[in-house]
Coordinates of C-alpha atoms and ligand atoms in Angstrom, one line a residue:
M1 CA 0.2 0.6 -0.2
G2 CA 1.2 3.8 -0.4
W3 CA 0.2 7.2 -0.8
V4 CA -0.9 9.6 -4.4
R5 CA -1.9 13.0 -4.5
D6 CA -5.4 12.4 -5.2
H7 CA -7.3 14.0 -8.0
T8 CA -10.7 13.9 -6.7
G9 CA -10.7 16.4 -4.0
R10 CA -12.2 14.5 -1.7
F11 CA -8.9 14.6 0.1
N12 CA -4.7 15.0 -0.5
R13 CA -3.4 11.8 -0.5
R14 CA -4.8 8.7 -0.9
P15 CA -4.3 5.4 -0.9
Y16 CA -3.1 3.4 -3.0
Y17 CA -3.5 -0.8 -2.8
Q18 CA -1.9 -3.6 -5.0
Q19 CA -4.2 -5.9 -5.9
S20 CA -2.6 -8.5 -4.1
F21 CA -2.7 -6.4 -0.4
L22 CA -6.5 -6.7 -0.7
D23 CA -6.3 -10.0 -1.7
R24 CA -4.8 -10.7 1.5
K25 CA -6.4 -8.8 3.4
C26 CA -9.8 -9.7 2.1
E27 CA -9.5 -12.8 2.1
R28 CA -8.4 -12.9 5.9
L29 CA -10.6 -10.7 7.2
I30 CA -13.3 -12.6 5.2
C31 CA -12.3 -16.1 6.7
E32 CA -11.4 -14.7 10.0
F33 CA -15.0 -14.1 10.3
L34 CA -16.6 -17.2 8.6
Q35 CA -14.7 -19.2 11.4
S36 CA -15.8 -16.8 14.3
L37 CA -19.0 -16.9 12.9
Y38 CA -19.7 -21.1 12.0
G39 CA -16.4 -22.7 13.4
Q40 CA -15.9 -23.1 9.2
V41 CA -14.8 -21.4 7.0
T42 CA -18.5 -21.5 4.6
I43 CA -18.2 -20.6 1.1
P44 CA -20.1 -19.5 -0.6
V45 CA -20.7 -16.5 1.8
P46 CA -24.0 -16.8 3.5
N47 CA -25.8 -13.6 2.6
G48 CA -26.2 -13.8 6.9
A49 CA -22.6 -13.4 6.9
L50 CA -22.1 -10.8 4.8
I51 CA -24.8 -9.0 6.6
K52 CA -22.7 -9.3 10.4
L53 CA -19.6 -8.4 8.6
V54 CA -21.6 -4.9 8.5
E55 CA -23.5 -4.6 11.4
R56 CA -20.0 -5.3 12.8
D57 CA -17.9 -2.0 12.1
A58 CA -21.0 0.4 10.5
R59 CA -23.6 1.9 13.2
D60 CA -26.3 0.6 11.4
L61 CA -27.4 -0.7 8.6
N62 CA -30.9 -0.1 6.9
L63 CA -31.7 -2.9 3.9
Y64 CA -35.1 -1.5 3.0
A65 CA -33.6 2.8 2.3
Q66 CA -35.8 4.0 -1.1
L67 CA -32.8 5.2 -2.4
P68 CA -33.4 6.6 -5.2
D69 CA -33.2 5.6 -9.4
G70 CA -29.9 3.5 -10.0
V71 CA -29.0 4.4 -6.6
L72 CA -28.0 0.3 -5.3
G73 CA -26.2 1.7 -1.9
V74 CA -24.8 4.4 0.1
T75 CA -22.3 4.3 2.9
Y76 CA -23.0 7.7 5.0
F77 CA -19.8 8.6 6.0
D78 CA -19.9 10.6 9.3
P79 CA -16.5 11.0 11.3
P80 CA -16.3 10.9 14.5
R81 CA -19.3 8.7 14.6
K82 CA -18.5 5.0 12.8
P83 CA -20.6 4.7 9.1
Q84 CA -24.3 4.2 7.9
V85 CA -25.3 1.4 5.4
R86 CA -28.4 1.9 3.4
I87 CA -28.7 -0.5 0.6
A88 CA -31.7 -0.2 -1.8
R89 CA -34.8 -1.9 -0.4
S90 CA -35.0 -3.4 -4.4
L91 CA -32.5 -5.4 -3.9
F92 CA -33.3 -7.0 -0.3
E93 CA -37.0 -7.6 -1.4
D94 CA -37.0 -9.1 -4.9
S95 CA -34.9 -12.4 -5.0
R96 CA -33.9 -12.6 -8.2
R97 CA -31.7 -9.7 -7.2
L98 CA -29.8 -12.0 -4.8
H99 CA -26.1 -12.1 -6.5
R100 CA -27.1 -7.8 -7.7
L101 CA -27.7 -8.0 -2.8
R102 CA -24.6 -9.7 -2.2
F103 CA -21.8 -7.8 -4.0
T104 CA -23.4 -4.2 -3.2
L105 CA -22.5 -5.2 0.3
A106 CA -20.1 -6.6 0.2
H107 CA -19.4 -3.0 -1.8
E108 CA -20.2 -1.0 0.6
Y109 CA -18.2 -3.3 3.5
A110 CA -15.0 -2.5 1.4
H111 CA -16.0 1.6 2.3
V112 CA -16.0 1.2 5.5
V113 CA -13.7 -0.9 6.0
L114 CA -11.2 1.2 3.4
H115 CA -12.5 4.6 3.7
A116 CA -14.1 4.9 6.4
P117 CA -10.1 6.1 8.4
L118 CA -9.3 8.4 5.4
Y119 CA -12.8 10.9 6.5
L120 CA -12.4 10.2 10.4
K121 CA -9.0 12.2 10.6
L122 CA -10.0 14.9 7.7
G123 CA -13.0 15.1 10.9
S124 CA -16.5 15.9 11.2
A125 CA -16.3 18.9 8.2
A126 CA -15.5 16.0 6.0
R127 CA -19.5 13.9 6.7
E128 CA -20.3 12.6 2.7
D129 CA -23.6 10.7 1.4
H130 CA -21.4 8.2 -1.0
Q131 CA -23.3 7.0 -3.4
C132 CA -23.5 3.8 -5.4
T133 CA -24.8 3.3 -9.3
V134 CA -25.1 0.3 -11.2
T135 CA -22.2 1.3 -13.5
Q136 CA -20.2 1.3 -10.5
I137 CA -20.4 -1.1 -8.6
E138 CA -18.9 -4.2 -11.0
P139 CA -16.2 -1.6 -12.9
L140 CA -13.4 -3.1 -14.9
A141 CA -11.8 0.0 -16.2
A142 CA -10.8 3.3 -14.0
V143 CA -13.7 5.1 -12.3
D144 CA -13.2 6.7 -9.2
W145 CA -10.3 4.9 -7.4
M146 CA -13.1 4.5 -4.3
E147 CA -15.5 2.7 -6.4
W148 CA -13.4 1.1 -8.0
Q149 CA -11.2 -0.5 -4.6
A150 CA -15.1 -1.1 -3.2
S151 CA -16.2 -3.0 -6.0
Y152 CA -12.4 -4.6 -6.0
A153 CA -12.8 -5.9 -2.4
A154 CA -16.3 -6.5 -2.9
G155 CA -15.0 -9.2 -5.3
A156 CA -12.2 -10.6 -3.5
L157 CA -14.6 -11.2 0.0
L158 CA -16.8 -12.8 -1.9
M159 CA -14.7 -15.4 -4.3
P160 CA -11.3 -15.2 -1.4
L161 CA -7.9 -15.6 -3.9
S162 CA -7.7 -19.3 -2.5
R163 CA -10.2 -20.3 -3.4
L164 CA -10.6 -19.3 -6.8
R165 CA -7.5 -20.7 -7.7
A166 CA -8.9 -23.9 -6.7
L167 CA -11.5 -23.9 -8.6
V168 CA -9.8 -22.1 -11.7
N169 CA -7.6 -25.5 -11.2
A170 CA -10.3 -27.6 -11.5
C171 CA -11.7 -25.9 -14.3
C172 CA -8.0 -26.6 -15.7
P173 CA -6.3 -29.2 -14.6
S174 CA -3.8 -28.5 -17.7
R175 CA -3.4 -25.0 -16.7
P176 CA -3.4 -24.0 -13.6
G177 CA -3.5 -20.6 -12.9
S178 CA -2.2 -18.9 -15.6
P179 CA -1.6 -18.0 -19.1
P180 CA -5.5 -17.0 -19.4
A181 CA -8.0 -18.9 -20.8
S182 CA -8.5 -18.5 -23.9
G183 CA -11.7 -19.2 -26.3
E184 CA -15.1 -18.5 -25.7
S185 CA -16.5 -21.8 -24.7
L186 CA -13.4 -22.2 -21.9
A187 CA -14.0 -18.1 -20.3
N188 CA -18.4 -18.4 -20.2
N189 CA -17.5 -22.5 -18.4
L190 CA -15.0 -20.9 -16.1
Q191 CA -17.4 -17.5 -15.5
Q192 CA -20.1 -19.4 -14.8
R193 CA -18.6 -22.5 -12.1
A194 CA -17.2 -19.7 -10.1
S195 CA -21.3 -18.1 -10.3
E196 CA -21.9 -20.9 -8.6
A197 CA -19.7 -21.9 -6.7
F198 CA -19.7 -18.7 -5.1
L199 CA -23.4 -17.0 -5.6
V200 CA -22.0 -14.3 -7.8
S201 CA -23.7 -12.7 -10.8
T202 CA -21.5 -14.3 -14.6
D203 CA -20.5 -10.5 -14.5
A204 CA -18.6 -10.4 -11.1
A205 CA -17.4 -13.6 -12.3
R206 CA -15.6 -12.5 -15.2
V207 CA -14.7 -8.9 -13.9
R208 CA -13.0 -11.1 -10.8
L209 CA -11.3 -14.0 -13.3
T210 CA -10.2 -11.1 -15.3
Q211 CA -8.6 -8.7 -12.3
L212 CA -6.8 -11.3 -11.6
G213 CA -5.4 -12.9 -15.3
Y214 CA -7.1 -15.6 -16.1
L215 CA -9.4 -14.4 -18.8
S216 CA -8.4 -12.2 -21.8
P217 CA -10.7 -8.5 -21.4
L218 CA -13.6 -8.8 -23.0
R219 CA -12.7 -6.7 -26.2
S220 CA -14.7 -3.4 -27.0
Q221 CA -17.6 -4.1 -29.5
Ligands
LIG301 ZN1 -19.4 2.7 -3.9

């Protein structure tokens, strides 16, 4: 981890995390939490565990929030108090949006654990209602650094690196890890199995597999 200038203007400097740092941090964090809850590491991470994790580190979690169209989750940074998290009501009430609910919970949790300490340093003048929209939630390309970090960490919480590696090795025994999978059917097979094993969308699985170099980036249309 290092520090670089923050071009968004929120802070003078902002943290720069290498992917490997976030992978290690997130895997340790989720595995320790699951172990403390269940006496074992349960994959996929249960919804209840995601909720309890947010409740542990945020001041409040509202799963029935009425949010503006397109906004899936909000983290309200309110230093010196802990942040509050609000999740769009439609995600919790509509079982067809289960993947989106899980990713949003993990994404907002990542804001709590990675970014609340930055606001805390600035004090109460730094309050911000940070809204996360559908387009920001699974970014592959560079976007706002806070969104990129939260989404990367969300993927790393839901698909811990060592578990994803084991899945890739099972799926592609002749190519343990690298080079990136080529061929549409192999790529589809990988992301489908990751979606099943980790209870995430195939899009979220594809993003994570691509970030880790197991899949080649999609060519732009
Ligand atoms: Zn966000």
